[in-house]
Structure formats: C-alpha cells, structure tokens
Amino acid sequence: MNTFNARNILAGVIAAVALLSATGCAVTRGQEPVGAYIDDSAITTAVKARFVENTEVDAAAISVETMKGTVMLSGFAKNQKEKDTAQSLTWKVNGVKAVKNEITVRP
C-alpha cells in the first residue's frame, strides 16, 4: 500500500470520528435530548397499551401525546366514566408527571 492511500484512509477515519463526536450530543434550545424523547415515547406506548387492554376505553378514539413526562389525552369518549378511566390508567404508567385530559365526552 502506498503512502498516499494510507494518508487518505487515516484522514477519512479522523474526519469521521470528529464528525460523530461533534454532532452526537448536541441539543438546541426547545429540543429534548434523545433520552427524554425515548422516555416520552415509552410512556406514550405504555399508556396506549393500557387502553387497548382495558375494555372500558376505546383506544382508537383517544390520542396520547407525551412531552417531558406530561401526557395529553385528546379525542372522544362515549361517557364520563370512559374519560375518567383513561385518565386513571394514564396515571398508573411509570414516568408520568402530569396528565392533561382534553378528551371530549360525546353527547
């Protein structure tokens, strides 16, 4: 292998390492770190799973969004009991810090 190819390979490896280390941990204002995003996604998934398992809650009619541990429920419920059950199930999920229940009860 000649010296020119070895230098190009070495330069490429150094550039790749520098690029990966420089961008891997950047968080700008208003964005969540990757770990927080994963935690929020896990909370959302766990809440939806509880809705699916429960016969009193129509999981397809209720939307779940999580941001920094605060879960927002929206959509429609058949009655007040379904709305209350959805909120109660949400509080049982680990990592939930607050619940905003914006579910509308259909008349």
Tab-separated table of N, CA and C in Angstrom:
chain	number	residue	atom	x	y	z
A	1	MET	N	0.857	-1.167	0.000
A	1	MET	CA	0.000	0.000	0.000
A	1	MET	C	0.905	1.233	0.000
A	2	ASN	N	0.591	2.183	-0.860
A	2	ASN	CA	1.471	3.340	-0.919
A	2	ASN	C	1.095	4.368	0.145
A	3	THR	N	1.970	5.328	0.356
A	3	THR	CA	1.807	6.335	1.398
A	3	THR	C	0.582	7.216	1.158
A	4	PHE	N	0.276	7.513	-0.102
A	4	PHE	CA	-0.861	8.372	-0.439
A	4	PHE	C	-2.177	7.734	0.016
A	5	ASN	N	-2.384	6.452	-0.238
A	5	ASN	CA	-3.607	5.750	0.178
A	5	ASN	C	-3.708	5.660	1.694
A	6	ALA	N	-2.614	5.412	2.363
A	6	ALA	CA	-2.622	5.329	3.823
A	6	ALA	C	-3.023	6.663	4.432
A	7	ARG	N	-2.523	7.772	3.882
A	7	ARG	CA	-2.883	9.101	4.393
A	7	ARG	C	-4.363	9.383	4.156
A	8	ASN	N	-4.871	9.018	3.001
A	8	ASN	CA	-6.294	9.250	2.714
A	8	ASN	C	-7.194	8.457	3.656
A	9	ILE	N	-6.838	7.215	3.912
A	9	ILE	CA	-7.624	6.389	4.824
A	9	ILE	C	-7.575	6.961	6.239
A	10	LEU	N	-6.391	7.343	6.692
A	10	LEU	CA	-6.238	7.919	8.026
A	10	LEU	C	-7.019	9.225	8.144
A	11	ALA	N	-6.937	10.063	7.131
A	11	ALA	CA	-7.674	11.336	7.145
A	11	ALA	C	-9.179	11.082	7.185
A	12	GLY	N	-9.645	10.095	6.452
A	12	GLY	CA	-11.068	9.760	6.449
A	12	GLY	C	-11.547	9.273	7.800
A	13	VAL	N	-10.750	8.434	8.444
A	13	VAL	CA	-11.109	7.920	9.770
A	13	VAL	C	-11.146	9.059	10.785
A	14	ILE	N	-10.164	9.926	10.758
A	14	ILE	CA	-10.123	11.058	11.695
A	14	ILE	C	-11.313	11.979	11.467
A	15	ALA	N	-11.641	12.258	10.213
A	15	ALA	CA	-12.785	13.122	9.907
A	15	ALA	C	-14.088	12.489	10.388
A	16	ALA	N	-14.239	11.190	10.199
A	16	ALA	CA	-15.458	10.505	10.637
A	16	ALA	C	-15.607	10.546	12.149
A	17	VAL	N	-14.530	10.298	12.869
A	17	VAL	CA	-14.568	10.334	14.333
A	17	VAL	C	-14.890	11.743	14.820
A	18	ALA	N	-14.285	12.740	14.220
A	18	ALA	CA	-14.542	14.128	14.617
A	18	ALA	C	-15.989	14.508	14.349
A	19	LEU	N	-16.520	14.108	13.211
A	19	LEU	CA	-17.900	14.430	12.865
A	19	LEU	C	-18.883	13.760	13.811
A	20	LEU	N	-18.663	12.490	14.100
A	20	LEU	CA	-19.567	11.768	15.002
A	20	LEU	C	-19.534	12.311	16.417
A	21	SER	N	-18.361	12.652	16.907
A	21	SER	CA	-18.276	13.155	18.282
A	21	SER	C	-18.795	14.573	18.395
A	22	ALA	N	-18.715	15.350	17.344
A	22	ALA	CA	-19.175	16.739	17.397
A	22	ALA	C	-20.689	16.853	17.341
A	23	THR	N	-21.371	15.923	16.655
A	23	THR	CA	-22.817	16.041	16.495
A	23	THR	C	-23.603	15.119	17.406
A	24	GLY	N	-22.991	14.194	18.074
A	24	GLY	CA	-23.699	13.174	18.833
A	24	GLY	C	-24.479	13.667	20.023
A	25	CYS	N	-24.065	14.735	20.672
A	25	CYS	CA	-24.706	15.153	21.910
A	25	CYS	C	-25.293	16.549	21.837
A	26	ALA	N	-25.423	17.088	20.677
A	26	ALA	CA	-25.913	18.460	20.546
A	26	ALA	C	-27.403	18.530	20.848
A	27	VAL	N	-27.783	19.469	21.709
A	27	VAL	CA	-29.179	19.742	21.998
A	27	VAL	C	-29.363	21.244	21.919
A	28	THR	N	-30.296	21.674	21.099
A	28	THR	CA	-30.541	23.103	20.985
A	28	THR	C	-31.739	23.468	21.830
A	29	ARG	N	-31.891	24.748	22.071
A	29	ARG	CA	-32.988	25.235	22.898
A	29	ARG	C	-34.328	24.791	22.310
A	30	GLY	N	-35.209	24.292	23.152
A	30	GLY	CA	-36.532	23.868	22.720
A	30	GLY	C	-36.611	22.420	22.278
A	31	GLN	N	-35.472	21.739	22.197
A	31	GLN	CA	-35.485	20.340	21.811
A	31	GLN	C	-35.183	19.474	23.025
A	32	GLU	N	-35.722	18.262	22.997
A	32	GLU	CA	-35.456	17.319	24.068
A	32	GLU	C	-34.217	16.503	23.737
A	33	PRO	N	-33.455	16.128	24.747
A	33	PRO	CA	-32.366	15.195	24.482
A	33	PRO	C	-32.937	13.857	24.020
A	34	VAL	N	-32.135	13.074	23.345
A	34	VAL	CA	-32.600	11.797	22.800
A	34	VAL	C	-33.175	10.908	23.891
A	35	GLY	N	-32.542	10.852	25.047
A	35	GLY	CA	-33.039	10.028	26.147
A	35	GLY	C	-34.425	10.432	26.595
A	36	ALA	N	-34.685	11.727	26.658
A	36	ALA	CA	-36.006	12.211	27.070
A	36	ALA	C	-37.045	11.847	26.023
A	37	TYR	N	-36.670	11.940	24.736
A	37	TYR	CA	-37.597	11.583	23.667
A	37	TYR	C	-37.955	10.106	23.754
A	38	ILE	N	-36.972	9.270	24.009
A	38	ILE	CA	-37.222	7.829	24.133
A	38	ILE	C	-38.115	7.555	25.332
A	39	ASP	N	-37.867	8.228	26.458
A	39	ASP	CA	-38.704	8.052	27.642
A	39	ASP	C	-40.146	8.455	27.345
A	40	ASP	N	-40.335	9.592	26.664
A	40	ASP	CA	-41.675	10.047	26.314
A	40	ASP	C	-42.366	9.066	25.374
A	41	SER	N	-41.622	8.520	24.436
A	41	SER	CA	-42.193	7.531	23.519
A	41	SER	C	-42.603	6.271	24.273
A	42	ALA	N	-41.801	5.863	25.242
A	42	ALA	CA	-42.125	4.674	26.043
A	42	ALA	C	-43.383	4.923	26.880
A	43	ILE	N	-43.521	6.114	27.417
A	43	ILE	CA	-44.712	6.452	28.196
A	43	ILE	C	-45.946	6.401	27.295
A	44	THR	N	-45.866	7.027	26.130
A	44	THR	CA	-46.990	7.037	25.190
A	44	THR	C	-47.394	5.614	24.825
A	45	THR	N	-46.411	4.781	24.526
A	45	THR	CA	-46.681	3.392	24.160
A	45	THR	C	-47.332	2.631	25.313
A	46	ALA	N	-46.838	2.844	26.523
A	46	ALA	CA	-47.397	2.154	27.693
A	46	ALA	C	-48.835	2.583	27.963
A	47	VAL	N	-49.118	3.872	27.804
A	47	VAL	CA	-50.487	4.362	28.015
A	47	VAL	C	-51.421	3.742	26.980
A	48	LYS	N	-51.007	3.766	25.714
A	48	LYS	CA	-51.853	3.186	24.667
A	48	LYS	C	-52.082	1.683	24.912
A	49	ALA	N	-51.050	0.995	25.384
A	49	ALA	CA	-51.186	-0.433	25.675
A	49	ALA	C	-52.217	-0.660	26.776
A	50	ARG	N	-52.211	0.175	27.795
A	50	ARG	CA	-53.207	0.045	28.874
A	50	ARG	C	-54.616	0.286	28.341
A	51	PHE	N	-54.743	1.242	27.405
A	51	PHE	CA	-56.061	1.500	26.812
A	51	PHE	C	-56.546	0.285	26.030
A	52	VAL	N	-55.645	-0.329	25.269
A	52	VAL	CA	-56.003	-1.498	24.457
A	52	VAL	C	-56.430	-2.660	25.353
A	53	GLU	N	-55.733	-2.851	26.466
A	53	GLU	CA	-56.040	-3.951	27.386
A	53	GLU	C	-57.358	-3.749	28.134
A	54	ASN	N	-57.792	-2.501	28.276
A	54	ASN	CA	-58.974	-2.187	29.069
A	54	ASN	C	-60.223	-2.189	28.182
A	55	THR	N	-61.268	-2.871	28.629
A	55	THR	CA	-62.493	-2.971	27.829
A	55	THR	C	-63.366	-1.720	27.903
A	56	GLU	N	-63.117	-0.849	28.876
A	56	GLU	CA	-63.931	0.358	29.032
A	56	GLU	C	-63.435	1.530	28.190
A	57	VAL	N	-62.227	1.433	27.644
A	57	VAL	CA	-61.631	2.546	26.901
A	57	VAL	C	-61.468	2.159	25.437
A	58	ASP	N	-61.936	3.026	24.553
A	58	ASP	CA	-61.748	2.822	23.114
A	58	ASP	C	-60.413	3.454	22.717
A	59	ALA	N	-59.375	2.627	22.637
A	59	ALA	CA	-58.021	3.118	22.364
A	59	ALA	C	-57.930	3.842	21.027
A	60	ALA	N	-58.737	3.447	20.062
A	60	ALA	CA	-58.688	4.072	18.739
A	60	ALA	C	-59.267	5.482	18.744
A	61	ALA	N	-60.096	5.802	19.731
A	61	ALA	CA	-60.752	7.112	19.768
A	61	ALA	C	-59.993	8.139	20.610
A	62	ILE	N	-58.930	7.696	21.291
A	62	ILE	CA	-58.196	8.600	22.184
A	62	ILE	C	-56.752	8.708	21.739
A	63	SER	N	-56.315	9.931	21.566
A	63	SER	CA	-54.932	10.210	21.160
A	63	SER	C	-54.092	10.478	22.399
A	64	VAL	N	-52.849	10.011	22.382
A	64	VAL	CA	-51.934	10.182	23.511
A	64	VAL	C	-50.654	10.840	23.010
A	65	GLU	N	-50.281	11.941	23.626
A	65	GLU	CA	-49.021	12.612	23.317
A	65	GLU	C	-48.300	12.887	24.622
A	66	THR	N	-46.971	12.718	24.621
A	66	THR	CA	-46.187	12.920	25.839
A	66	THR	C	-45.039	13.867	25.562
A	67	MET	N	-44.845	14.831	26.467
A	67	MET	CA	-43.736	15.769	26.371
A	67	MET	C	-43.180	16.012	27.762
A	68	LYS	N	-41.952	15.576	27.980
A	68	LYS	CA	-41.268	15.733	29.261
A	68	LYS	C	-42.077	15.148	30.416
A	69	GLY	N	-42.694	14.001	30.176
A	69	GLY	CA	-43.438	13.313	31.228
A	69	GLY	C	-44.872	13.767	31.395
A	70	THR	N	-45.266	14.832	30.704
A	70	THR	CA	-46.645	15.298	30.755
A	70	THR	C	-47.409	14.660	29.605
A	71	VAL	N	-48.470	13.951	29.946
A	71	VAL	CA	-49.259	13.234	28.949
A	71	VAL	C	-50.529	14.024	28.655
A	72	MET	N	-50.777	14.260	27.356
A	72	MET	CA	-52.008	14.920	26.954
A	72	MET	C	-52.900	13.909	26.259
A	73	LEU	N	-54.105	13.770	26.781
A	73	LEU	CA	-55.107	12.883	26.205
A	73	LEU	C	-56.117	13.737	25.442
A	74	SER	N	-56.420	13.327	24.225
A	74	SER	CA	-57.424	14.047	23.442
A	74	SER	C	-58.218	13.037	22.626
A	75	GLY	N	-59.325	13.485	22.100
A	75	GLY	CA	-60.189	12.603	21.330
A	75	GLY	C	-61.576	12.576	21.932
A	76	PHE	N	-62.249	11.450	21.769
A	76	PHE	CA	-63.643	11.363	22.191
A	76	PHE	C	-63.894	10.132	23.059
A	77	ALA	N	-64.777	10.325	24.050
A	77	ALA	CA	-65.212	9.226	24.924
A	77	ALA	C	-66.721	9.099	24.822
A	78	LYS	N	-67.201	7.879	25.035
A	78	LYS	CA	-68.640	7.631	24.981
A	78	LYS	C	-69.363	8.236	26.186
A	79	ASN	N	-68.637	8.291	27.329
A	79	ASN	CA	-69.253	8.810	28.548
A	79	ASN	C	-68.147	9.290	29.503
A	80	GLN	N	-68.565	9.889	30.610
A	80	GLN	CA	-67.616	10.428	31.584
A	80	GLN	C	-66.778	9.327	32.216
A	81	LYS	N	-67.380	8.142	32.412
A	81	LYS	CA	-66.632	7.028	33.001
A	81	LYS	C	-65.447	6.640	32.120
A	82	GLU	N	-65.626	6.593	30.813
A	82	GLU	CA	-64.530	6.257	29.903
A	82	GLU	C	-63.422	7.311	29.988
A	83	LYS	N	-63.820	8.583	30.041
A	83	LYS	CA	-62.839	9.672	30.161
A	83	LYS	C	-62.045	9.535	31.457
A	84	ASP	N	-62.732	9.286	32.554
A	84	ASP	CA	-62.079	9.145	33.858
A	84	ASP	C	-61.181	7.908	33.910
A	85	THR	N	-61.635	6.809	33.303
A	85	THR	CA	-60.840	5.582	33.278
A	85	THR	C	-59.549	5.797	32.496
A	86	ALA	N	-59.634	6.492	31.373
A	86	ALA	CA	-58.442	6.779	30.569
A	86	ALA	C	-57.422	7.576	31.381
A	87	GLN	N	-57.908	8.562	32.124
A	87	GLN	CA	-57.012	9.365	32.952
A	87	GLN	C	-56.409	8.518	34.072
A	88	SER	N	-57.208	7.700	34.705
A	88	SER	CA	-56.727	6.837	35.785
A	88	SER	C	-55.666	5.854	35.280
A	89	LEU	N	-55.903	5.249	34.130
A	89	LEU	CA	-54.930	4.320	33.551
A	89	LEU	C	-53.623	5.032	33.211
A	90	THR	N	-53.721	6.264	32.762
A	90	THR	CA	-52.523	7.041	32.406
A	90	THR	C	-51.655	7.285	33.626
A	91	TRP	N	-52.271	7.627	34.747
A	91	TRP	CA	-51.510	7.893	35.968
A	91	TRP	C	-50.765	6.655	36.473
A	92	LYS	N	-51.200	5.468	36.095
A	92	LYS	CA	-50.567	4.234	36.558
A	92	LYS	C	-49.289	3.886	35.805
A	93	VAL	N	-48.977	4.624	34.746
A	93	VAL	CA	-47.782	4.346	33.944
A	93	VAL	C	-46.576	5.028	34.586
A	94	ASN	N	-45.487	4.289	34.722
A	94	ASN	CA	-44.254	4.844	35.288
A	94	ASN	C	-43.732	5.986	34.426
A	95	GLY	N	-43.297	7.050	35.084
A	95	GLY	CA	-42.710	8.184	34.384
A	95	GLY	C	-43.679	9.326	34.117
A	96	VAL	N	-44.978	9.091	34.329
A	96	VAL	CA	-45.968	10.146	34.095
A	96	VAL	C	-45.878	11.164	35.218
A	97	LYS	N	-45.633	12.427	34.846
A	97	LYS	CA	-45.516	13.510	35.827
A	97	LYS	C	-46.801	14.323	35.937
A	98	ALA	N	-47.538	14.402	34.832
A	98	ALA	CA	-48.787	15.167	34.812
A	98	ALA	C	-49.665	14.618	33.699
A	99	VAL	N	-50.985	14.810	33.852
A	99	VAL	CA	-51.934	14.389	32.824
A	99	VAL	C	-52.843	15.563	32.504
A	100	LYS	N	-52.917	15.890	31.208
A	100	LYS	CA	-53.864	16.898	30.732
A	100	LYS	C	-54.945	16.139	29.977
A	101	ASN	N	-56.118	16.086	30.560
A	101	ASN	CA	-57.210	15.308	29.981
A	101	ASN	C	-58.109	16.231	29.163
A	102	GLU	N	-57.904	16.237	27.855
A	102	GLU	CA	-58.674	17.063	26.938
A	102	GLU	C	-59.679	16.215	26.159
A	103	ILE	N	-60.017	15.048	26.666
A	103	ILE	CA	-60.973	14.159	26.000
A	103	ILE	C	-62.367	14.787	26.086
A	104	THR	N	-63.059	14.779	24.974
A	104	THR	CA	-64.415	15.310	24.907
A	104	THR	C	-65.412	14.164	25.014
A	105	VAL	N	-66.391	14.326	25.890
A	105	VAL	CA	-67.447	13.322	26.021
A	105	VAL	C	-68.511	13.629	24.992
A	106	ARG	N	-68.798	12.638	24.147
A	106	ARG	CA	-69.828	12.821	23.124
A	106	ARG	C	-71.210	12.781	23.767
A	107	PRO	N	-72.080	13.669	23.333
A	107	PRO	CA	-73.442	13.682	23.902
A	107	PRO	C	-74.271	12.489	23.453
